[in-house]
Coordinates of C-alpha atoms in Angstrom, one line a residue:
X1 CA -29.0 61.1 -111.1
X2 CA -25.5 60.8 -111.9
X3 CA -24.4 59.9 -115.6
X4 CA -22.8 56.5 -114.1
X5 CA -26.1 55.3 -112.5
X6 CA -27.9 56.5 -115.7
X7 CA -25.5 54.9 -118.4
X8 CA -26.2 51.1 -115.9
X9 CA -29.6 51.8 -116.3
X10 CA -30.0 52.7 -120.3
X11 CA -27.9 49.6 -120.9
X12 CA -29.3 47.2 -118.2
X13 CA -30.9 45.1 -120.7
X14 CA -28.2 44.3 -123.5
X15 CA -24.2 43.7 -123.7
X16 CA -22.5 45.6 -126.5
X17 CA -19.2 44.3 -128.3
X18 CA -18.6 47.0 -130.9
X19 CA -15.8 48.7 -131.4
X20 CA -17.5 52.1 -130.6
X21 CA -19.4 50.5 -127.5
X22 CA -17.9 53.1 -125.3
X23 CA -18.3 56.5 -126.7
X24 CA -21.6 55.6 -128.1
X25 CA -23.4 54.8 -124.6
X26 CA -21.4 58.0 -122.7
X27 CA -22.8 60.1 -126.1
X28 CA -26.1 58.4 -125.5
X29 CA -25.7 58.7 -121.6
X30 CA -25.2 62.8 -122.1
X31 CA -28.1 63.3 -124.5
X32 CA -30.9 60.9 -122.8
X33 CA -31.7 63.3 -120.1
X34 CA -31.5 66.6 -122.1
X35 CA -34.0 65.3 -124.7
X36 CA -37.3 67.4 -124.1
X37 CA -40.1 65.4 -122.6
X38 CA -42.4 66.4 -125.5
X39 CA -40.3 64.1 -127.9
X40 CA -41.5 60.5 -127.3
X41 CA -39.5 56.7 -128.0
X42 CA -42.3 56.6 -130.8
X43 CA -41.4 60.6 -132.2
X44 CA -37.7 58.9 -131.7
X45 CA -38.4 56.1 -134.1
X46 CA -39.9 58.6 -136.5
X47 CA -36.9 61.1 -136.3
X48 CA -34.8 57.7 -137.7
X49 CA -37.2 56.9 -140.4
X50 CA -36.8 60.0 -141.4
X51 CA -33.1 60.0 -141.7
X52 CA -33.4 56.5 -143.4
X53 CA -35.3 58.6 -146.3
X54 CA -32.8 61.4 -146.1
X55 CA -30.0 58.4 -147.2
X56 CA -32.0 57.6 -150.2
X57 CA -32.9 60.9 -151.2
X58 CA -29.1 61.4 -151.4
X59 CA -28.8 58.5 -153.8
X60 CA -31.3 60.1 -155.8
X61 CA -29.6 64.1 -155.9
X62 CA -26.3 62.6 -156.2
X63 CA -27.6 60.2 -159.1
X64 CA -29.9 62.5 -160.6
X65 CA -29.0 66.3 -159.6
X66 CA -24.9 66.2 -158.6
X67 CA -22.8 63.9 -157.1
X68 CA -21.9 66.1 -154.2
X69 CA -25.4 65.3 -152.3
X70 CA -24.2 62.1 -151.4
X71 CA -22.5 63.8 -148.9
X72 CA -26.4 64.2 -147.5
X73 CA -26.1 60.7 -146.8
X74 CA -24.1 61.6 -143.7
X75 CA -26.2 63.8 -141.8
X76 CA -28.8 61.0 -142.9
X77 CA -26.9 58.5 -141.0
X78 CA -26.3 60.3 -138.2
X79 CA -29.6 61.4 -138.1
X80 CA -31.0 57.9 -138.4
X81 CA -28.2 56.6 -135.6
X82 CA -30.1 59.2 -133.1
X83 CA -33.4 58.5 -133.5
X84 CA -32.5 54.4 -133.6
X85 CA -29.9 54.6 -130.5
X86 CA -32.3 56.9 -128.4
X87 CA -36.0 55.5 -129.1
X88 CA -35.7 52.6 -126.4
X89 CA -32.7 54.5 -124.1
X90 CA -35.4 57.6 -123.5
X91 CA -38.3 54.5 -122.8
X92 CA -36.3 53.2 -120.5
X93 CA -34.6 56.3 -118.5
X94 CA -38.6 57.4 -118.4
X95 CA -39.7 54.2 -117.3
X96 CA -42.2 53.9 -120.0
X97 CA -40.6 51.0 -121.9
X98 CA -42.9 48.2 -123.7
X99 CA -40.2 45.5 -124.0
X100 CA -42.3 43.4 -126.5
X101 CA -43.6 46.3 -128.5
X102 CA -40.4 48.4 -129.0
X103 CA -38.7 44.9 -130.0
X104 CA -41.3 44.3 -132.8
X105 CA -40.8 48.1 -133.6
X106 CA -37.3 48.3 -134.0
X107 CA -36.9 45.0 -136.4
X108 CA -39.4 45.8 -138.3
X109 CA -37.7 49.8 -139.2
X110 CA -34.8 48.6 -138.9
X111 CA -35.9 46.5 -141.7
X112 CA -37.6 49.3 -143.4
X113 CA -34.5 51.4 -143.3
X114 CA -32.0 48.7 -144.7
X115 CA -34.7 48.5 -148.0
X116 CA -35.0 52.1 -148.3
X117 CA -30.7 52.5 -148.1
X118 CA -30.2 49.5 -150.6
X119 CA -32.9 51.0 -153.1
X120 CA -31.1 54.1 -152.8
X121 CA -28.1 52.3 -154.8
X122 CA -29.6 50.6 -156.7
X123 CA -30.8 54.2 -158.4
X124 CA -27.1 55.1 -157.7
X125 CA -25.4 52.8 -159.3
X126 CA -24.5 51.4 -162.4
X127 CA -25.1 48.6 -165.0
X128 CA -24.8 45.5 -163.1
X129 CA -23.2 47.3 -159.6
X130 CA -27.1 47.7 -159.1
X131 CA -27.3 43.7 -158.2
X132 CA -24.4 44.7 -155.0
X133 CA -27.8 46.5 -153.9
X134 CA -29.5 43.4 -153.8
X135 CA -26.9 41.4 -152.0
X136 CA -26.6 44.2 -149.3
X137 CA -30.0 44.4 -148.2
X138 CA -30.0 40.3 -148.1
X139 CA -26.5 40.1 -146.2
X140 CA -28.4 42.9 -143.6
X141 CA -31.1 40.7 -143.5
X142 CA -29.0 37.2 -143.2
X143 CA -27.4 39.0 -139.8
X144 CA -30.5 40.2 -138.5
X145 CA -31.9 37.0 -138.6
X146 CA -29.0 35.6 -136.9
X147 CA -29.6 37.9 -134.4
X148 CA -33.0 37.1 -133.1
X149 CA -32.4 33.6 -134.1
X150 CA -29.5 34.0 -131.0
X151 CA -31.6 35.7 -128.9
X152 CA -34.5 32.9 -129.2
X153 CA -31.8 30.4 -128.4
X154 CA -29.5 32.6 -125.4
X155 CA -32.4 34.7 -123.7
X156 CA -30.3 37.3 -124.0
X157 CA -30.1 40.2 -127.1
X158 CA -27.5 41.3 -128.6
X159 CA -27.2 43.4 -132.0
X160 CA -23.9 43.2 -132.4
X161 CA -21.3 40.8 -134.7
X162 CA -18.5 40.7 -132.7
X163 CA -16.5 44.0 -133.1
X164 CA -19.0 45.4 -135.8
X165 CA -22.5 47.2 -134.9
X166 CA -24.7 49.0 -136.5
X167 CA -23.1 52.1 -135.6
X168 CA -19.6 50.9 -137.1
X169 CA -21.6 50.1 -140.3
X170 CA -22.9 53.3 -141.2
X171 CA -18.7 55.0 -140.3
X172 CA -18.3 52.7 -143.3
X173 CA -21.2 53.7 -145.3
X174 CA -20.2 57.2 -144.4
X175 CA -16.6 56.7 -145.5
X176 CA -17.6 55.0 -148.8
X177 CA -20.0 58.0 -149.4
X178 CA -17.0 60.7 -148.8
X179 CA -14.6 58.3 -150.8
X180 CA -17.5 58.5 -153.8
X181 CA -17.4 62.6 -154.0
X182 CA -14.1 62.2 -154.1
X183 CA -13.0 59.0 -156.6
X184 CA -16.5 58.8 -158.6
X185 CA -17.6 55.1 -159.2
X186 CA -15.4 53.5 -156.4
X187 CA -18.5 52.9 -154.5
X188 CA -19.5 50.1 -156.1
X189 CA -16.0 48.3 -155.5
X190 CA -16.1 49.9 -152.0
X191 CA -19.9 47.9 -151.7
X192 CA -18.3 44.7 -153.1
X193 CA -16.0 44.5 -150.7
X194 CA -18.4 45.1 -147.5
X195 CA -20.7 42.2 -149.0
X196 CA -17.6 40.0 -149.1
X197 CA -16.8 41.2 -145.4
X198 CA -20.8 41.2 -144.4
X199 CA -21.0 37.6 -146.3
X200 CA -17.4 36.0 -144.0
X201 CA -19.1 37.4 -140.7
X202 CA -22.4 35.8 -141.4
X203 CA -21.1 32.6 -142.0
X204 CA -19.0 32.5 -139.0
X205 CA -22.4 33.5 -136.8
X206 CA -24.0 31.2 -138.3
X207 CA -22.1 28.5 -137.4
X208 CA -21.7 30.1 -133.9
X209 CA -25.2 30.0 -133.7
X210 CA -26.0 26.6 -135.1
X211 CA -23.1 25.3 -132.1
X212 CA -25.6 27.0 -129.6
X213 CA -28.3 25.7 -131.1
X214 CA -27.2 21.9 -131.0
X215 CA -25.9 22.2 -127.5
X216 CA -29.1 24.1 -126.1
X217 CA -30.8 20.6 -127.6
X218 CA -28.4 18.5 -125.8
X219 CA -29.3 20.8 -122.3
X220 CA -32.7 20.3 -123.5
X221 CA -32.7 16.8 -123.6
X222 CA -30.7 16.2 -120.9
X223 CA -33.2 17.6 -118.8
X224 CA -36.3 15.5 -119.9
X225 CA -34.3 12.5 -119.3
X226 CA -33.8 13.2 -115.8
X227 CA -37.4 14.6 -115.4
X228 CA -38.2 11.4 -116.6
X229 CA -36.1 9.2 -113.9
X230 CA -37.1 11.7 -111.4
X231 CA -41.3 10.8 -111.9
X232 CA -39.8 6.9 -112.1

């Protein structure tokens, strides 16, 4: 199967906006088929739990043993982004996917993993910085919701906000980690500012979704009414 056919039928099922869209599904594309068919969606899934706990364990060294293990944190993140990107892709190139099941699996760890990364900081960092922890993990959450809250009201899934992604998000986090070995403590100004950036999206999808939401009702009622004449 050529990479073209395989990269229309990995991505079939969603439309991605971010900035990284591109290089991200031909990356994906290339490593799909070369994964060994011993490794399953569900040993996938596990592989980016496991690099969610590699994050947070770099919280802890660089908080606890030197600073320099944040640096960890990357190889965390990139080992969380395979294991997240490639559970579903390798379900569907087999032809094993459970829509409903691997939906309900990948909110919920992706869930997990935002905790475990915002509870990593919060050992991090310091004095009153440690409530930015909070206000991550509940800004994640706030788009997430929005999310499936658009995907209840469109039919149609999309994980993206606009230009950002996941993907784009842990660059960032990445960034801010390298920034940190370099210029100790501006982490915390570094996580102040994505909460202010996280909070300004979040608003703006929310009132993007409430728009959909008001004229899906209007569609909705619309169509009653002229059920309604119809049996009349």
């Amino acid at each position: 199967m050529s990479e073209e056919k395989i990269n229309k039928k990995l991505f079939q099922d969603r439309k991605r906006t971010n900035i990284l869209s591109n290089p991200e599904q031909r990356l994906i594309t290339y490593l799909v088929p070369r994964i060994p068919s011993w490794i399953t969606s569900d040993g996938l899934t596990a592989i980016g739990f496991f690099g969610s706990l590699m994050v947070l364990g770099s919280f802890l060294l660089g908080e606890y043993v030197h600073i320099n293990y944040l640096l960890l944190g990357i190889v965390g993140f990139f080992v969380q982004w395979f294991g997240d990107s490639l559970d579903g892709r390798i379900a569907f190139y087999r032809n094993k996917s459970r829509k409903w099941y691997g939906f309900a699996l990948d909110i919920v760890m992706d869930w997990i993993s935002t905790v475990l990364i915002g509870l990593g900081y919060v050992f991090y960092a310091p004095g009153d910085f440690k409530y930015l922890g909070f206000a991550l993990v509940a800004l994640y959450g706030w788009a997430m919701i929005i999310s499936q809250l658009r995907y209840r009201i469109t039919d149609k899934y999309t994980i993206d906000a606009g230009l950002l992604g996941p993907t784009e998000i842990r660059v960032v986090i990445c960034l801010v980690l390298i920034l940190e070995v370099v210029v100790p403590g501006s982490i915390n100004y570094s996580v102040f500012l994505i909460c202010i950036i996280l909070f300004i999206i979040n608003i703006g999808d929310t009132v993007k979704l409430l728009k959909m939401g008001d004229e899906k009702d209007k569609e909705e009622k619309a169509k009653k009414l002229a059920d309604l004449e119809k049996d009349n």
